[in-house]
Short mmCIF file of N, CA and C in Angstrom, two decimals:
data_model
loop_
_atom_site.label_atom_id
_atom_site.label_comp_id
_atom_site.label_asym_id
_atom_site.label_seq_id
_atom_site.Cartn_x
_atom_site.Cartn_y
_atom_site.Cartn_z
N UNK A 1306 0.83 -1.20 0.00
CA UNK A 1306 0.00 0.00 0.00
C UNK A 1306 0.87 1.26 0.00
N UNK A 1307 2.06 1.27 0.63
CA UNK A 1307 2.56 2.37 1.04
C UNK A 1307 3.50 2.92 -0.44
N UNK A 1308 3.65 1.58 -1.06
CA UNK A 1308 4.63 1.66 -2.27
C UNK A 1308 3.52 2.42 -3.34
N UNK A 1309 2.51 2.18 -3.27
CA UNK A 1309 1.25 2.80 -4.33
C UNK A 1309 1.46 4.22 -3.94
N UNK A 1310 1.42 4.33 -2.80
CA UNK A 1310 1.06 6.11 -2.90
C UNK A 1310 2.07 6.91 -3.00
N UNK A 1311 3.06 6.11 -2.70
CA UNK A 1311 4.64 6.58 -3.26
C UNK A 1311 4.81 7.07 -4.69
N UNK A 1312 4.42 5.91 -5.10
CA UNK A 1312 4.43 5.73 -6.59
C UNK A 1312 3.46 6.79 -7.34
N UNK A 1313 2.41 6.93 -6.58
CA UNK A 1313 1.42 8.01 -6.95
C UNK A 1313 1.41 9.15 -6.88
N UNK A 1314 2.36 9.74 -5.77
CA UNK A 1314 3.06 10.75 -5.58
C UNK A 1314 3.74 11.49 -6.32
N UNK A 1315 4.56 10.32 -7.11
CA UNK A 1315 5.82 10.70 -7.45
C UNK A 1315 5.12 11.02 -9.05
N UNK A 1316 3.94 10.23 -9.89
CA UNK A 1316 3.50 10.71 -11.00
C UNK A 1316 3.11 12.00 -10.80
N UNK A 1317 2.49 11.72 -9.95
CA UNK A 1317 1.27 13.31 -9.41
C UNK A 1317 1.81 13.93 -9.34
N UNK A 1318 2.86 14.60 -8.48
CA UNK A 1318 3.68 16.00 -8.40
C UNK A 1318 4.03 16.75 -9.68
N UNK A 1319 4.95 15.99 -10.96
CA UNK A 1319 5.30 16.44 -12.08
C UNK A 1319 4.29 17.13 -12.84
N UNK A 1320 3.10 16.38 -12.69
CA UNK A 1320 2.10 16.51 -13.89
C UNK A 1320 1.39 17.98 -13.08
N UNK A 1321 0.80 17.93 -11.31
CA UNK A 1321 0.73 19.29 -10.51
C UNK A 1321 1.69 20.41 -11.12
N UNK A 1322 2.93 20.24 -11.27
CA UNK A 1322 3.56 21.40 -11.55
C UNK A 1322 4.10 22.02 -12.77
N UNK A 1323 3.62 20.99 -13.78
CA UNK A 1323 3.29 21.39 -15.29
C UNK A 1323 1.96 21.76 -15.44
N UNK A 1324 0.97 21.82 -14.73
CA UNK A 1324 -0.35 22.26 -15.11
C UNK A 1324 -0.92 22.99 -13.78
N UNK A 1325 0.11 23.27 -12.89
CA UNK A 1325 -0.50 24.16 -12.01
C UNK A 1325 -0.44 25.82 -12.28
N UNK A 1326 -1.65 26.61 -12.28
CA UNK A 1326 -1.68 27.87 -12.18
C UNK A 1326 -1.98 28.56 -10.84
N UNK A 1327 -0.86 29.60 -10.92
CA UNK A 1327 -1.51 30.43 -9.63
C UNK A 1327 -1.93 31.84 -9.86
N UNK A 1328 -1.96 32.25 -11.19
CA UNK A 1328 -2.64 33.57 -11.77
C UNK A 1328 -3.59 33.58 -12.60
N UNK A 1329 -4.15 34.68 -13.40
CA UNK A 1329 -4.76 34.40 -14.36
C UNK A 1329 -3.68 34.43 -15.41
N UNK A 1330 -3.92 33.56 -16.92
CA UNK A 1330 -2.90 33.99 -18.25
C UNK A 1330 -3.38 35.31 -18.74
N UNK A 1331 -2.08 36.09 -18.99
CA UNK A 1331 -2.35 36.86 -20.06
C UNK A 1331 -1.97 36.73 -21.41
N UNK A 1332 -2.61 37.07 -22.58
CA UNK A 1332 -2.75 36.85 -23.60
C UNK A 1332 -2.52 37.53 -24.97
N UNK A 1333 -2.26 37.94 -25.67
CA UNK A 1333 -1.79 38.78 -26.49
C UNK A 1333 -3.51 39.36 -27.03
N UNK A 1334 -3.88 40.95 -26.51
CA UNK A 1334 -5.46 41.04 -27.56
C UNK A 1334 -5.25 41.62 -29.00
N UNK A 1335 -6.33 41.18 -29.32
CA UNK A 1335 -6.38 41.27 -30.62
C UNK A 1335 -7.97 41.76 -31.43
N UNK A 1336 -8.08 42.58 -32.06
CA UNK A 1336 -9.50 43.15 -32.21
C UNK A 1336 -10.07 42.09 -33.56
N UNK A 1337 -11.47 41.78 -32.53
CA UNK A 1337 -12.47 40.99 -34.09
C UNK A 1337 -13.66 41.49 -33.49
N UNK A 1338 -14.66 41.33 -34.49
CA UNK A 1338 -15.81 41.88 -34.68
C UNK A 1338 -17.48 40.52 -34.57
N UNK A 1339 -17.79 40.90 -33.97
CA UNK A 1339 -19.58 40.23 -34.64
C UNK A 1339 -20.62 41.10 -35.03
N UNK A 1340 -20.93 40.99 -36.09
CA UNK A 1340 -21.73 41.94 -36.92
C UNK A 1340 -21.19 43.38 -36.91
N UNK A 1341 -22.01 44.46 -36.33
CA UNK A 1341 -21.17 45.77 -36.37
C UNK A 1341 -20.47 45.87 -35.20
N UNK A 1342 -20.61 44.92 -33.86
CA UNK A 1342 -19.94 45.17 -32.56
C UNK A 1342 -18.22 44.98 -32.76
N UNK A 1343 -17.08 45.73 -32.48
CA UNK A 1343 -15.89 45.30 -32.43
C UNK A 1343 -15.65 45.28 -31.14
N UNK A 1344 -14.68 44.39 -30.82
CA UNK A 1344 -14.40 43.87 -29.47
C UNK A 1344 -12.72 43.21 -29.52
N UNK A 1345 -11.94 43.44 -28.69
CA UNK A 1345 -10.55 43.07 -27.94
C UNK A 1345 -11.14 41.61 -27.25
N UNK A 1346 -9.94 40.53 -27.81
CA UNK A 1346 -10.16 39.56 -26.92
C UNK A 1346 -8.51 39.01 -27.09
N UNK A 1347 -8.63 38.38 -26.03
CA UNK A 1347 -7.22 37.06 -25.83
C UNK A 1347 -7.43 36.11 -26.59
N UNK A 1348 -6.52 35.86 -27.08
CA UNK A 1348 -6.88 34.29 -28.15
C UNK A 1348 -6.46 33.11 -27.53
N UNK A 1349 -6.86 32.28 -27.31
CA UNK A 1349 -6.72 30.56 -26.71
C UNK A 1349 -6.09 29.57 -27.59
N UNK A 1350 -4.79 29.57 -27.85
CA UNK A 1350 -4.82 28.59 -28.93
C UNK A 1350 -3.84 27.24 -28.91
N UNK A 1351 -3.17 27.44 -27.76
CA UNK A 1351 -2.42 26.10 -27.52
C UNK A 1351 -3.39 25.08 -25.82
N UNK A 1352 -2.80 24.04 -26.28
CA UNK A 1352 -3.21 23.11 -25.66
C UNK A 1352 -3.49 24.06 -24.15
N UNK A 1353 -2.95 24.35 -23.59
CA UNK A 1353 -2.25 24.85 -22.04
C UNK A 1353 -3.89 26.10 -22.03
N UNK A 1354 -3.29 27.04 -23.06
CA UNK A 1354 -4.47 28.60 -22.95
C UNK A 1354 -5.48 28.03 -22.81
N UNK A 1355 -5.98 26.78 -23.94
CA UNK A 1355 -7.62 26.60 -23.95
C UNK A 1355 -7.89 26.12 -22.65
N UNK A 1356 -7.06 24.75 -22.03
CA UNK A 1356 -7.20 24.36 -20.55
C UNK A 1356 -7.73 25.65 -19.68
N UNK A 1357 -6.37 26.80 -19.57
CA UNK A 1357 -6.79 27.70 -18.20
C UNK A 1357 -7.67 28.73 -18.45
N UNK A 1358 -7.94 29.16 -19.90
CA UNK A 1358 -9.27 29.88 -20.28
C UNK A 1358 -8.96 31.39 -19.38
N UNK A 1359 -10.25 31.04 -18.36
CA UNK A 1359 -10.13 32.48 -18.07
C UNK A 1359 -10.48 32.46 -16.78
N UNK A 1360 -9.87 31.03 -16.61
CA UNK A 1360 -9.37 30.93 -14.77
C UNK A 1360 -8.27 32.49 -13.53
N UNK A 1361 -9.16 32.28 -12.71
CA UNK A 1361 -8.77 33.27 -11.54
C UNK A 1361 -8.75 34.46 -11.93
N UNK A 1362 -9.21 35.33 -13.34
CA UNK A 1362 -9.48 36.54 -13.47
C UNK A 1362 -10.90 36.91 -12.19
N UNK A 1363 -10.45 37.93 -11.92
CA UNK A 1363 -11.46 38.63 -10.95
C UNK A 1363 -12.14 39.74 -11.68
N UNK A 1364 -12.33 40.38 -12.64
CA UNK A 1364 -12.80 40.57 -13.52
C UNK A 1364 -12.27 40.56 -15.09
N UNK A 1365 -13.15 41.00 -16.03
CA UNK A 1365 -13.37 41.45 -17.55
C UNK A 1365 -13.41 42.72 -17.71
N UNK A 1366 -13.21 43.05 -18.36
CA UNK A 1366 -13.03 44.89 -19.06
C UNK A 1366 -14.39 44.41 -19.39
N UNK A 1367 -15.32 45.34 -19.55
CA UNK A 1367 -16.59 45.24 -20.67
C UNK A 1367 -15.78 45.69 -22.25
N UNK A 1368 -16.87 44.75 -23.27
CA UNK A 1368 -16.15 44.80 -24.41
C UNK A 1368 -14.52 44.00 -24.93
N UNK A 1369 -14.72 43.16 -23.68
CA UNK A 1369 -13.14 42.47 -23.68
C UNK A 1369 -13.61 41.33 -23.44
N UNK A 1370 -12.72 40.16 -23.93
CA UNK A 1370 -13.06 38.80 -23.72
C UNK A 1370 -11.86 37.42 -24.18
N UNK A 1371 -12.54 36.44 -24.22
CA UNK A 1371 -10.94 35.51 -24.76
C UNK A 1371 -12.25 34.53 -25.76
N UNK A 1372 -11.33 34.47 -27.03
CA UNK A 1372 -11.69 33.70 -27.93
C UNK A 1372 -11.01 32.42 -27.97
N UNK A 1373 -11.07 31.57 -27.93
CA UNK A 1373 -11.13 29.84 -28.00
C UNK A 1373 -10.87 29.25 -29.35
N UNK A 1374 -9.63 28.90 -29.55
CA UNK A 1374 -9.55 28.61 -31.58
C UNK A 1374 -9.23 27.36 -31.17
N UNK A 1375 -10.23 26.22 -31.93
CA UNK A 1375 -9.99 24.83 -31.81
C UNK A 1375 -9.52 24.40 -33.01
N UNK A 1376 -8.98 23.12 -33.18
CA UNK A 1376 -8.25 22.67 -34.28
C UNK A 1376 -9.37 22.29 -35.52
N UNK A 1377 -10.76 21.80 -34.56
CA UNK A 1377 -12.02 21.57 -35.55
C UNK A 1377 -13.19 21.20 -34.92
N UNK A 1378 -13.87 21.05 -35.49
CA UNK A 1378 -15.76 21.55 -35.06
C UNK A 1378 -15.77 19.99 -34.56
N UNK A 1379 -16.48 20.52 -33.20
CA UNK A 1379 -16.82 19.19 -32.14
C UNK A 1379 -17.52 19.68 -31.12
N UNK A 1380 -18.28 19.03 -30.55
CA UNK A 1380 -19.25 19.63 -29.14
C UNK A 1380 -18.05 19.53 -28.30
N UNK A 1381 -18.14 21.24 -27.67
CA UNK A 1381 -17.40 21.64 -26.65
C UNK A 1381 -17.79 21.62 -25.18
N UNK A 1382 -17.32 21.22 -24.48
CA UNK A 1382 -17.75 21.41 -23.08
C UNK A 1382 -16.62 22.35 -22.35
N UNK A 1383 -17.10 23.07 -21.63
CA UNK A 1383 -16.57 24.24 -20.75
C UNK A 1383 -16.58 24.10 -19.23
N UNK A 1384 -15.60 24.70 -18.69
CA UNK A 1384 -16.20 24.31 -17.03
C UNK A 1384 -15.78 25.54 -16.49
N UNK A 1385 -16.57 25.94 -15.48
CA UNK A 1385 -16.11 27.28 -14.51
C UNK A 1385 -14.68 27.27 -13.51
N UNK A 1386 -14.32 25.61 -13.45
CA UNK A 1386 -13.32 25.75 -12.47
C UNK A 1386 -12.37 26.81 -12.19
N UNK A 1387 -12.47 27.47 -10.75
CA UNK A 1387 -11.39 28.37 -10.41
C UNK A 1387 -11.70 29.79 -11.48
N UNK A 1388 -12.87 29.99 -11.84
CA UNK A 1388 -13.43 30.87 -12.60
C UNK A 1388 -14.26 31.89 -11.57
N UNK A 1389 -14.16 32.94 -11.38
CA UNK A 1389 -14.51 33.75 -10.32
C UNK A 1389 -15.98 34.88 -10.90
N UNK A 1390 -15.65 34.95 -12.23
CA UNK A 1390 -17.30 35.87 -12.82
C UNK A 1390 -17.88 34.96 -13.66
N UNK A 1391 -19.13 35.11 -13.66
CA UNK A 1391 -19.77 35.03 -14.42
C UNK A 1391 -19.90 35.37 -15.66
N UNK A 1392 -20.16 34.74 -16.56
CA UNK A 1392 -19.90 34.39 -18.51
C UNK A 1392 -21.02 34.41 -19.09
N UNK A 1393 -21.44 34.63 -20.36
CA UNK A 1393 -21.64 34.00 -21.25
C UNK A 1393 -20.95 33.35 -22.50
N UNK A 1394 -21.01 32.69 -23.42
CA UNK A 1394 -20.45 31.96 -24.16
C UNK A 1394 -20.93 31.82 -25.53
N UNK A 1395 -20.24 32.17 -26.67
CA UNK A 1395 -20.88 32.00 -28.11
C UNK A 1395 -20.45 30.89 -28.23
N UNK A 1396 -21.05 30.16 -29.01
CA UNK A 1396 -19.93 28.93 -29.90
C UNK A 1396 -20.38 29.57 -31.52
N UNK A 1397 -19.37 29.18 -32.21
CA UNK A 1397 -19.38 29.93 -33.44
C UNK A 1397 -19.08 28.47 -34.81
N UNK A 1398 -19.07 28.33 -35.53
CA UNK A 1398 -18.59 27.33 -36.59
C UNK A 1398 -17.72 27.67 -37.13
N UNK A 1399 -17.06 26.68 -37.75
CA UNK A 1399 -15.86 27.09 -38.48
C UNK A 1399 -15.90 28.32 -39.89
N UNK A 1400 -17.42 28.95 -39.96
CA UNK A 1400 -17.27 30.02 -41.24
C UNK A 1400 -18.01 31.11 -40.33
N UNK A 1401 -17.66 30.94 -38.77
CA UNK A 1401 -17.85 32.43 -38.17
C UNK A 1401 -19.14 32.47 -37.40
N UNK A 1402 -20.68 31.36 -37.96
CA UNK A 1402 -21.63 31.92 -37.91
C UNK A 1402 -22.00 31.54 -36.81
N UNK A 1403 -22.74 32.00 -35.48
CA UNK A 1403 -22.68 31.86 -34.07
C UNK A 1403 -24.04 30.87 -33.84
N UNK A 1404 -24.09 29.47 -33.36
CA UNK A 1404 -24.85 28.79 -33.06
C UNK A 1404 -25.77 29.24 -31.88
N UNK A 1405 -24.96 29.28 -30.90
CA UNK A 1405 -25.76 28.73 -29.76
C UNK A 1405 -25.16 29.97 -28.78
N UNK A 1406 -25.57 30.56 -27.68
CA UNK A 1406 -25.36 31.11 -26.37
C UNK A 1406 -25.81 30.17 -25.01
N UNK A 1407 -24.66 30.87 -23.82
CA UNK A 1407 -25.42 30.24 -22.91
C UNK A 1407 -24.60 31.31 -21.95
N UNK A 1408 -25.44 31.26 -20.56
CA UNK A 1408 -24.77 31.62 -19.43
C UNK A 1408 -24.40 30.64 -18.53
N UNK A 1409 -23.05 31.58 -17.92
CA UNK A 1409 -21.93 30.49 -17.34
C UNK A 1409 -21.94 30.96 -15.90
N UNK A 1410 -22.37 30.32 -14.70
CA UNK A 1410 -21.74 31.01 -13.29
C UNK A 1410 -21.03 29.96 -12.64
N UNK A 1411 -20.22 31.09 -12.20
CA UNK A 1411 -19.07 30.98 -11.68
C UNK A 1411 -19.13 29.92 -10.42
N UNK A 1412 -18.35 29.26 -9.98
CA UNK A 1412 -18.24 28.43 -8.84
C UNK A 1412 -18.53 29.03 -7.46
N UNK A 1413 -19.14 28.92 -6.65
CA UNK A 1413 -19.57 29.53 -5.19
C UNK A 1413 -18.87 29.38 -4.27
N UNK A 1414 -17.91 28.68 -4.65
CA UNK A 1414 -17.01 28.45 -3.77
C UNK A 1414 -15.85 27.35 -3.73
N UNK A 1415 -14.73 27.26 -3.08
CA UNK A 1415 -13.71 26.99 -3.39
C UNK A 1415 -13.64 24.97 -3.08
N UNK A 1416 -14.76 24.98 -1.74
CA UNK A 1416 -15.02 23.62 -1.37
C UNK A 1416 -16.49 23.48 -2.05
N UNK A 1417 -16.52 24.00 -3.06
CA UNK A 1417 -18.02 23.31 -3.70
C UNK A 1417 -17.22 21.86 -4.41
N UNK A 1418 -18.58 21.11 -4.36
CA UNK A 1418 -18.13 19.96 -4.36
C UNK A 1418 -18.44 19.17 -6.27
N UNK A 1419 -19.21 19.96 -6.90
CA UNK A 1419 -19.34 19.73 -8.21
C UNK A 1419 -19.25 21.14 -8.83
N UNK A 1420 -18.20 21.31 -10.11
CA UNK A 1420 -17.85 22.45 -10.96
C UNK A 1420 -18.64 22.31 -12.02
N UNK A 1421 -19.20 23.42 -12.16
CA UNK A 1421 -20.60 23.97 -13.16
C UNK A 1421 -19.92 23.33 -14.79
N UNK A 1422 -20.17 22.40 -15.22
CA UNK A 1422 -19.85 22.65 -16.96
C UNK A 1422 -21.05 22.87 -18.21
N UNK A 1423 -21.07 23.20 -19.02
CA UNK A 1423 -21.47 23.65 -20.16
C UNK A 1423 -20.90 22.76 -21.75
N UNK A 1424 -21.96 22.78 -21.91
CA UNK A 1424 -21.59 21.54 -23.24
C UNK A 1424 -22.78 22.85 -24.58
N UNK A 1425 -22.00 22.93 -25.67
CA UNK A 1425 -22.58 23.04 -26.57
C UNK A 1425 -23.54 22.21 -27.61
N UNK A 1426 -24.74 22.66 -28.27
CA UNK A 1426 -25.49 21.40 -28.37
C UNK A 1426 -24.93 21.20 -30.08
N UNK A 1427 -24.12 21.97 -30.73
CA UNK A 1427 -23.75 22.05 -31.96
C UNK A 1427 -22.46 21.99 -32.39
N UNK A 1428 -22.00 21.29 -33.01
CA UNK A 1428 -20.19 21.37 -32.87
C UNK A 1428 -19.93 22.42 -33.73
N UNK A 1429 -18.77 22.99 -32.84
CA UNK A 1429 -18.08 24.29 -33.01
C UNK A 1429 -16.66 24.50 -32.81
N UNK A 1430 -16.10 25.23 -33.82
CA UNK A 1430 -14.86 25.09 -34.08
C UNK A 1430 -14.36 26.43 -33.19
N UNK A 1431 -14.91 27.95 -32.43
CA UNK A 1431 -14.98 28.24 -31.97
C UNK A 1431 -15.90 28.86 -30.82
N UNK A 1432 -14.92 29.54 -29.62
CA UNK A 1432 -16.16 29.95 -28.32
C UNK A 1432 -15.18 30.92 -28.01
N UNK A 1433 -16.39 32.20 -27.58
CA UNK A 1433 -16.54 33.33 -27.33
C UNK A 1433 -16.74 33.58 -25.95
N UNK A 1434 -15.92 33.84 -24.98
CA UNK A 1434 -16.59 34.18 -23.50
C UNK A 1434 -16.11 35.48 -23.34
N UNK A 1435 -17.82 35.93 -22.64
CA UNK A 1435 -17.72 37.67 -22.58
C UNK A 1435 -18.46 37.27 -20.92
N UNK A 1436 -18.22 38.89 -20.77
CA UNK A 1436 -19.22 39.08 -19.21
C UNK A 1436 -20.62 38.65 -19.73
N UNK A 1437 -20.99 37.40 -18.25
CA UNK A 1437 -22.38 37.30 -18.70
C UNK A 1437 -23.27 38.51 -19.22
N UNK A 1438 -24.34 38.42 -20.33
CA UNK A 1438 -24.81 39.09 -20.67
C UNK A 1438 -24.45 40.13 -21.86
N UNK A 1439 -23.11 39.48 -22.47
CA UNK A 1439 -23.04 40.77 -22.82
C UNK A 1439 -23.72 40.68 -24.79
N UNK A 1440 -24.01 39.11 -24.99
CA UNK A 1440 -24.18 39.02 -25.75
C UNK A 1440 -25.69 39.56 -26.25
N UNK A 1441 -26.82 39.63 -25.41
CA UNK A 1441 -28.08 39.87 -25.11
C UNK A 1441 -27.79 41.67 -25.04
N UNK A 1442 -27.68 42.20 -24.27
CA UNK A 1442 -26.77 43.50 -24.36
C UNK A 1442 -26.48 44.46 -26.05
N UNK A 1443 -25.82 43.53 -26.50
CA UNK A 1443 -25.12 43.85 -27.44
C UNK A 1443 -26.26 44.11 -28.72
N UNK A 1444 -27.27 43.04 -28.17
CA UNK A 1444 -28.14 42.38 -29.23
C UNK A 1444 -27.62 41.36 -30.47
N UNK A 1445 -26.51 40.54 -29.60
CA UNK A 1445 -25.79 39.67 -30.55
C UNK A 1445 -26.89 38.59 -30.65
N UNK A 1446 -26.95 38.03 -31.41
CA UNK A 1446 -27.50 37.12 -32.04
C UNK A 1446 -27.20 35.69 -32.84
N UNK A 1447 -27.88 34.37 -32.38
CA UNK A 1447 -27.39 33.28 -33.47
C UNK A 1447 -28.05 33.65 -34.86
N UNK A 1448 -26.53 32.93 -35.59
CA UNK A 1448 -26.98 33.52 -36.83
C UNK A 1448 -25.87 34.66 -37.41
N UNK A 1449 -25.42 35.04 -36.45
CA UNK A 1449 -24.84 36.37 -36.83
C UNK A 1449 -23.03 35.95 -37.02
N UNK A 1450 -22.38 36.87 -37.62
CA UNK A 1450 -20.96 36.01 -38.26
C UNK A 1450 -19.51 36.97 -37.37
N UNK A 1451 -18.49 36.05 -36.86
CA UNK A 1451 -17.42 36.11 -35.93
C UNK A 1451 -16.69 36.66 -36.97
N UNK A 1452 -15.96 37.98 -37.06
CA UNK A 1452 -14.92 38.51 -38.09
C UNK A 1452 -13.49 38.08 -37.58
N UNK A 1453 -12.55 37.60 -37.93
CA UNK A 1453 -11.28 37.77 -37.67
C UNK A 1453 -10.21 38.36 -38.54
N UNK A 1454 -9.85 39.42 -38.39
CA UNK A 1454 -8.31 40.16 -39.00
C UNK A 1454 -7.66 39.06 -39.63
N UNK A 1455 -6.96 38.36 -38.23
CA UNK A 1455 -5.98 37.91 -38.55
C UNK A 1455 -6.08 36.00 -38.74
N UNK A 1456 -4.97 35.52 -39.75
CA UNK A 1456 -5.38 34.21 -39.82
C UNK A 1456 -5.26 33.83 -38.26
N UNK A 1457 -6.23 32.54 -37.71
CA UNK A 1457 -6.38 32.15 -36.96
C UNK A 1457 -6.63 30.76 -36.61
N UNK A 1458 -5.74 29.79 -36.01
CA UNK A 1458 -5.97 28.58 -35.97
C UNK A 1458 -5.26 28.26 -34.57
N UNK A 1459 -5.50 26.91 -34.26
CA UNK A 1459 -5.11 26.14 -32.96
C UNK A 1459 -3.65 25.73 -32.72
N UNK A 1460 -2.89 25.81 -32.33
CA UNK A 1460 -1.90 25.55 -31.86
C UNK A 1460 -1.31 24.19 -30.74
N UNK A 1461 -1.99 23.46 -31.05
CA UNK A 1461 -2.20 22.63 -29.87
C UNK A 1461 -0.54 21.63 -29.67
N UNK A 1462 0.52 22.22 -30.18
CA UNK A 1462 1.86 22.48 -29.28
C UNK A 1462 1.67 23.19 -28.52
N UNK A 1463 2.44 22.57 -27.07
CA UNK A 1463 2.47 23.62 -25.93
C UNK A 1463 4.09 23.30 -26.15
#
């Protein structure tokens, strides 16, 4: 028994301190648009960014957010872990056009014992998280098309 947790230890620690965060990431922004709204977001594009998302930010700028570039269209699931505001979420397709919304809250606490996730009902090659609400706000809409400047794809080297 004692050799197991040794042994378990000794996997566990490495993998803790390659995937442990104790901040939020920052991200390089970059301006894209939905319909006439333009908006600054962080881009997500290696293995590591999409994992920590938009963990331990204590807030969002309004009009600011982090975009999510996946390698290809698949039902996404999201989770609040260690996520402190409240979200909403576009998922978008791979030619921009925005499926689905949802709102995201945040975890209540640090010993809650199940973390809130979110599954998209449409596969999507990207996701959009803004301050809850801001898509309703905005009067964003499914249907409506994700602009990007710059080429944009997944990186999933870390």
């Amino acid at each position: 028994m004692k050799k197991i947790l040794i042994l378990s230890l000794f996997l566990l620690v490495p993998f803790y301190w390659t995937h442990a965060q104790s901040g939020p990431q920052k991200l390089k922004k970059e301006k894209i648009s939905i319909g006439k709204k333009e908006i600054f977001v962080e881009i997500a594009r290696t293995q590591q960014q999409l994992s920590v998302g938009l963990m331990f930010r204590k807030q969002l700028p309004q009009n600011e957010g982090m975009l999510f570039v996946f390698p290809d269209e698949a039902p996404r699931n999201f989770w609040m872990k260690n996520t402190f505001i409240p979200l909403s979420i576009g998922f978008f397709s791979s030619k921009g056009e925005l499926l689905e919304i949802l709102d995201m809250n945040p975890m209540t606490s640090v010993l809650q014992q199940e973390v809130p996730t979110y599954q998209s009902k449409h596969p999507a090659k990207y996701a959009l998280e803004m301050n809850k609400g801001w898509f309703a706000m905005n009067k964003i809409k499914k249907g409506q098309t994700l602009r990007i400047k710059a080429p944009t794809k997944a990186e999933l080297k870390d």
